[in-house]
Coordinates of C-alpha atoms in Angstrom, one line a residue:
X1 CA 69.3 108.9 43.3
X2 CA 70.4 108.5 46.9
X3 CA 70.7 111.7 48.7
X4 CA 74.3 112.6 49.6
X5 CA 75.0 112.6 53.3
X6 CA 75.8 115.9 54.9
X7 CA 79.4 116.2 56.2
X8 CA 81.2 118.9 58.1
X9 CA 83.1 121.4 56.0
X10 CA 86.9 121.9 55.9
X11 CA 86.9 124.7 58.5
X12 CA 84.6 122.8 60.8
X13 CA 86.8 119.7 60.6
X14 CA 89.8 121.8 61.6
X15 CA 88.0 123.0 64.7
X16 CA 86.8 119.4 65.4
X17 CA 90.3 118.1 65.1
X18 CA 91.7 120.8 67.4
X19 CA 89.0 120.0 70.0
X20 CA 89.5 116.2 69.7
X21 CA 93.3 116.5 70.2
X22 CA 92.9 119.0 73.1
X23 CA 90.4 116.7 74.9
X24 CA 92.7 113.7 74.3
X25 CA 95.7 115.5 75.6
X26 CA 93.8 116.6 78.8
X27 CA 92.6 113.0 79.4
X28 CA 96.1 111.7 78.9
X29 CA 97.7 114.4 81.0
X30 CA 95.3 113.8 83.9
X31 CA 95.8 110.0 83.7
X32 CA 99.6 110.4 83.7
X33 CA 99.4 112.6 86.9
X34 CA 97.1 110.0 88.6
X35 CA 99.5 107.2 87.6
X36 CA 102.5 109.2 89.0
X37 CA 100.6 109.9 92.3
X38 CA 99.6 106.3 92.6
X39 CA 103.2 105.3 92.1
X40 CA 104.3 107.6 94.9
X41 CA 101.8 106.0 97.2
X42 CA 103.2 102.6 96.3
X43 CA 106.8 103.7 96.7
X44 CA 106.8 103.6 100.5
X45 CA 104.9 104.0 103.8
X46 CA 105.3 107.8 104.0
X47 CA 102.5 108.5 101.5
X48 CA 100.8 105.1 101.3
X49 CA 97.7 106.1 103.3
X50 CA 97.9 109.9 102.5
X51 CA 94.3 111.1 102.0
X52 CA 95.5 114.3 100.2
X53 CA 96.9 112.2 97.3
X54 CA 93.7 110.1 97.2
X55 CA 91.6 113.3 97.1
X56 CA 93.7 114.9 94.3
X57 CA 93.3 111.7 92.3
X58 CA 89.6 111.7 93.0
X59 CA 89.2 115.3 91.8
X60 CA 91.4 114.7 88.8
X61 CA 89.4 111.7 87.6
X62 CA 85.9 113.0 88.3
X63 CA 86.6 116.6 87.3
X64 CA 89.0 116.2 84.4
X65 CA 89.7 112.7 83.0
X66 CA 86.1 111.4 83.0
X67 CA 84.5 114.4 81.2
X68 CA 87.4 115.0 78.7
X69 CA 87.3 111.3 77.9
X70 CA 83.6 111.4 77.1
X71 CA 84.2 114.5 75.0
X72 CA 86.9 112.6 73.2
X73 CA 84.5 109.8 72.4
X74 CA 81.9 112.3 71.2
X75 CA 84.3 114.1 68.9
X76 CA 85.5 110.7 67.5
X77 CA 81.9 109.8 66.7
X78 CA 81.5 113.2 65.0
X79 CA 84.6 112.4 62.9
X80 CA 83.3 109.0 61.9
X81 CA 79.7 110.0 61.2
X82 CA 80.1 113.5 59.8
X83 CA 83.3 113.4 57.8
X84 CA 84.7 111.1 55.0
X85 CA 86.9 109.3 57.4
X86 CA 84.2 106.8 58.6
X87 CA 84.7 104.0 61.0
X88 CA 86.6 101.3 59.1
X89 CA 87.6 103.0 55.9
X90 CA 91.2 102.6 57.0
X91 CA 92.5 99.8 59.1
X92 CA 94.3 102.2 61.5
X93 CA 90.9 103.8 62.2
X94 CA 89.4 100.5 63.0
X95 CA 92.2 99.8 65.5
X96 CA 91.7 103.2 67.0
X97 CA 88.1 102.4 67.6
X98 CA 88.9 99.1 69.2
X99 CA 91.3 100.9 71.6
X100 CA 88.7 103.6 72.3
X101 CA 86.1 100.9 73.2
X102 CA 88.7 99.2 75.4
X103 CA 89.4 102.6 77.1
X104 CA 85.7 103.1 77.6
X105 CA 85.4 99.9 79.6
X106 CA 88.6 100.6 81.6
X107 CA 87.6 104.2 82.5
X108 CA 83.9 103.6 83.3
X109 CA 83.9 100.0 84.3
X110 CA 87.1 99.7 86.4
X111 CA 89.3 102.7 86.9
X112 CA 86.8 105.2 88.3
X113 CA 85.4 102.8 90.9
X114 CA 89.0 102.2 92.2
X115 CA 89.8 105.9 92.5
X116 CA 86.5 106.6 94.2
X117 CA 87.0 103.6 96.5
X118 CA 90.5 104.8 97.6
X119 CA 89.2 108.3 98.4
X120 CA 86.3 106.9 100.3
X121 CA 88.3 104.5 102.4
X122 CA 91.0 107.1 103.1
X123 CA 88.5 109.9 104.0
X124 CA 86.5 107.6 106.3
X125 CA 89.7 106.3 108.1
X126 CA 89.0 102.7 107.1
X127 CA 92.3 102.4 105.2
X128 CA 94.0 101.7 108.5
X129 CA 91.4 99.5 110.0
X130 CA 89.4 96.5 108.9
X131 CA 89.4 97.5 105.3
X132 CA 93.2 98.0 105.1
X133 CA 93.6 94.9 102.8
X134 CA 90.8 96.2 100.6
X135 CA 92.5 99.6 100.4
X136 CA 95.8 98.0 99.4
X137 CA 94.0 95.8 96.8
X138 CA 92.3 98.9 95.3
X139 CA 95.6 100.8 95.2
X140 CA 97.3 98.1 93.2
X141 CA 94.4 97.7 90.8
X142 CA 94.1 101.5 90.3
X143 CA 97.8 101.6 89.5
X144 CA 97.4 98.8 86.9
X145 CA 94.3 100.4 85.3
X146 CA 96.0 103.9 85.2
X147 CA 99.0 102.3 83.5
X148 CA 96.7 100.6 81.0
X149 CA 94.9 103.9 80.4
X150 CA 98.1 105.8 79.7
X151 CA 99.3 102.9 77.4
X152 CA 96.1 102.9 75.4
X153 CA 96.1 106.7 75.0
X154 CA 99.7 106.7 73.8
X155 CA 99.0 103.9 71.4
X156 CA 96.1 105.9 69.9
X157 CA 98.3 109.0 69.6
X158 CA 101.0 107.0 67.8
X159 CA 98.5 105.3 65.5
X160 CA 96.9 108.7 64.6
X161 CA 100.3 110.2 63.8
X162 CA 101.9 107.3 61.9
X163 CA 98.7 105.8 60.3
X164 CA 100.5 102.5 59.7
X165 CA 97.8 100.5 57.8
X166 CA 96.0 101.1 54.5
X167 CA 92.3 100.9 53.5
X168 CA 90.0 98.4 55.2
X169 CA 87.1 96.4 53.9
X170 CA 83.7 97.9 53.4
X171 CA 80.9 96.9 55.8
X172 CA 77.6 98.3 57.1
X173 CA 79.4 101.2 58.8
X174 CA 81.0 102.3 55.5
X175 CA 77.7 103.7 54.5
X176 CA 77.3 107.0 56.4
X177 CA 73.4 106.9 56.2
X178 CA 73.3 103.4 57.6
X179 CA 75.9 104.1 60.3
X180 CA 74.0 107.2 61.4
X181 CA 70.7 105.2 61.6
X182 CA 72.3 102.6 63.8
X183 CA 74.6 104.6 66.0
X184 CA 72.7 107.9 66.6
X185 CA 69.7 106.2 68.4
X186 CA 72.1 104.3 70.6
X187 CA 74.0 107.5 71.5
X188 CA 70.7 109.3 72.1
X189 CA 69.5 106.5 74.5
X190 CA 72.9 106.5 76.3
X191 CA 72.8 110.2 76.7
X192 CA 69.2 110.2 78.0
X193 CA 70.1 107.5 80.5
X194 CA 73.2 109.4 81.6
X195 CA 71.4 112.7 82.0
X196 CA 68.6 111.0 84.0
X197 CA 71.0 109.2 86.3
X198 CA 73.1 112.4 86.8
X199 CA 70.0 114.4 87.7
X200 CA 69.0 111.8 90.2
X201 CA 72.4 111.6 91.8
X202 CA 72.8 115.4 92.0
X203 CA 69.4 115.7 93.7
X204 CA 70.6 113.2 96.4
X205 CA 74.0 114.9 96.8
X206 CA 72.2 118.3 97.3
X207 CA 69.7 117.1 99.9
X208 CA 69.0 119.8 102.4
X209 CA 70.0 118.8 105.9
X210 CA 68.4 120.9 108.7
X211 CA 70.7 122.4 111.3
X212 CA 69.0 120.8 114.3
X213 CA 70.1 121.7 117.8
X214 CA 71.2 118.5 119.5
X215 CA 71.1 120.1 122.9
X216 CA 67.3 120.4 122.6
X217 CA 66.6 116.8 121.7
X218 CA 65.0 114.9 124.6
X219 CA 66.8 111.9 126.0
X220 CA 65.9 108.6 124.3
X221 CA 66.5 106.4 121.4
X222 CA 65.4 107.4 117.9
X223 CA 65.1 105.6 114.6
X224 CA 64.9 107.2 111.1
X225 CA 64.6 105.7 107.6
X226 CA 65.4 107.2 104.2
X227 CA 64.2 105.1 101.2
X228 CA 65.9 106.7 98.2
X229 CA 69.4 106.4 96.8
X230 CA 69.5 102.6 96.9
X231 CA 67.9 102.5 100.3
X232 CA 66.3 102.0 102.7
X233 CA 68.9 103.4 105.1
X234 CA 67.9 103.0 108.8
X235 CA 69.7 105.0 111.4
X236 CA 69.5 104.4 115.2
X237 CA 70.4 107.4 117.5
X238 CA 70.6 107.7 121.3
X239 CA 70.6 111.0 123.1
X240 CA 71.5 111.7 126.7
X241 CA 71.6 115.1 128.5
X242 CA 71.4 117.0 125.2
X243 CA 74.2 115.1 123.5
X244 CA 74.3 112.4 120.8
X245 CA 75.9 109.4 122.6
X246 CA 75.5 106.7 119.9
X247 CA 74.8 106.7 116.2
X248 CA 74.8 103.7 114.0
X249 CA 73.4 102.3 110.8
X250 CA 71.0 99.6 111.8
X251 CA 69.8 98.5 108.4
X252 CA 70.9 99.1 104.8
X253 CA 72.0 97.4 101.5
X254 CA 75.3 95.6 101.5
X255 CA 77.9 97.7 99.7
X256 CA 81.4 99.0 100.3
X257 CA 80.1 102.5 99.7
X258 CA 77.7 102.0 102.6
X259 CA 80.5 100.9 104.8
X260 CA 82.5 104.0 103.9
X261 CA 79.6 106.4 104.1
X262 CA 78.6 105.0 107.5
X263 CA 81.6 106.8 109.0
X264 CA 79.7 110.1 108.5
X265 CA 77.8 109.1 111.6
X266 CA 81.0 109.2 113.6
X267 CA 81.6 112.7 112.3
X268 CA 78.1 113.7 113.4
X269 CA 78.7 112.3 116.9
X270 CA 82.1 114.1 117.2
X271 CA 80.8 117.5 116.0
X272 CA 77.3 117.0 117.7
X273 CA 75.7 118.3 114.5
X274 CA 74.1 117.1 111.3
X275 CA 76.1 119.7 109.4
X276 CA 79.2 117.6 108.6
X277 CA 81.1 116.9 105.4
X278 CA 80.1 113.8 103.4
X279 CA 82.6 111.0 102.9
X280 CA 84.6 111.6 99.7
X281 CA 83.9 109.0 97.1
X282 CA 80.6 108.1 98.8
X283 CA 78.9 111.5 98.8
X284 CA 75.5 110.3 97.7
X285 CA 75.3 107.5 100.3
X286 CA 76.6 109.8 103.0
X287 CA 73.8 112.3 102.3
X288 CA 71.2 109.5 102.4
X289 CA 72.4 108.4 105.8
X290 CA 72.4 112.0 107.1
X291 CA 68.9 112.4 105.9
X292 CA 67.9 109.2 107.7
X293 CA 69.5 110.7 110.9
X294 CA 67.5 113.9 110.4
X295 CA 64.3 111.9 110.0
X296 CA 65.1 110.1 113.3
X297 CA 65.4 113.3 115.3
X298 CA 62.3 114.9 113.7
X299 CA 60.1 111.9 114.4

């Protein structure tokens, strides 16, 4: 006789449901605030290039929407794998999963990059310069994807409340044992990749930059290279009379994040110090460029 699959008990399902709804509400709430703020930016010139709004949206997405959405996906998987609901036992559940998968691609594939790009261009001052058209394009796209995000979330809430369709057809995912054997290894691999990538990014974002005294640097031209973080990043510096007179990125990969992060060199020249804030939305690349500048002075 086939062993019966373990499922979460009634009390556990109540807690799981409460957590699932809470995470979904936080994701929806954060997305609605971002949509509202993007609408304010599009409403007129007064707030169109306001960095504070871009920064709020950046923090909302990366600190709230992103993680609560992943938590929402995780609790939905627990529901389907460890309760009797399954994936396609009911047609409305199948539709919910289709919408969740669509949300996954919108959030991770499109929306986040637009929010980060807006913050990076705004913080680096490029939203008024050569990249103004790029900024306006990202703003319109971010508004569109935010609206899609809110619409998908609302549709999922309505479907969950109304449950408009009956039972669906049985398939491979109707068998809990088979579903777990297929899905759990995929989830484990995705988690391992995500954790590894996060560790690497955090190591770069927390690079230690030495507080070197520019006034003690001999006159001359210096070149430094940093290989990690998608590099190499090659920085050229010129010192005269104990002051940094010129700082530029002489070689790097082609990327909009590099263009944004490159503005950290201007901050370094203005403050005559390596201890400057990274460019919002391009933090990792900014730290790599600063590390290349440090290498230039040390060598």
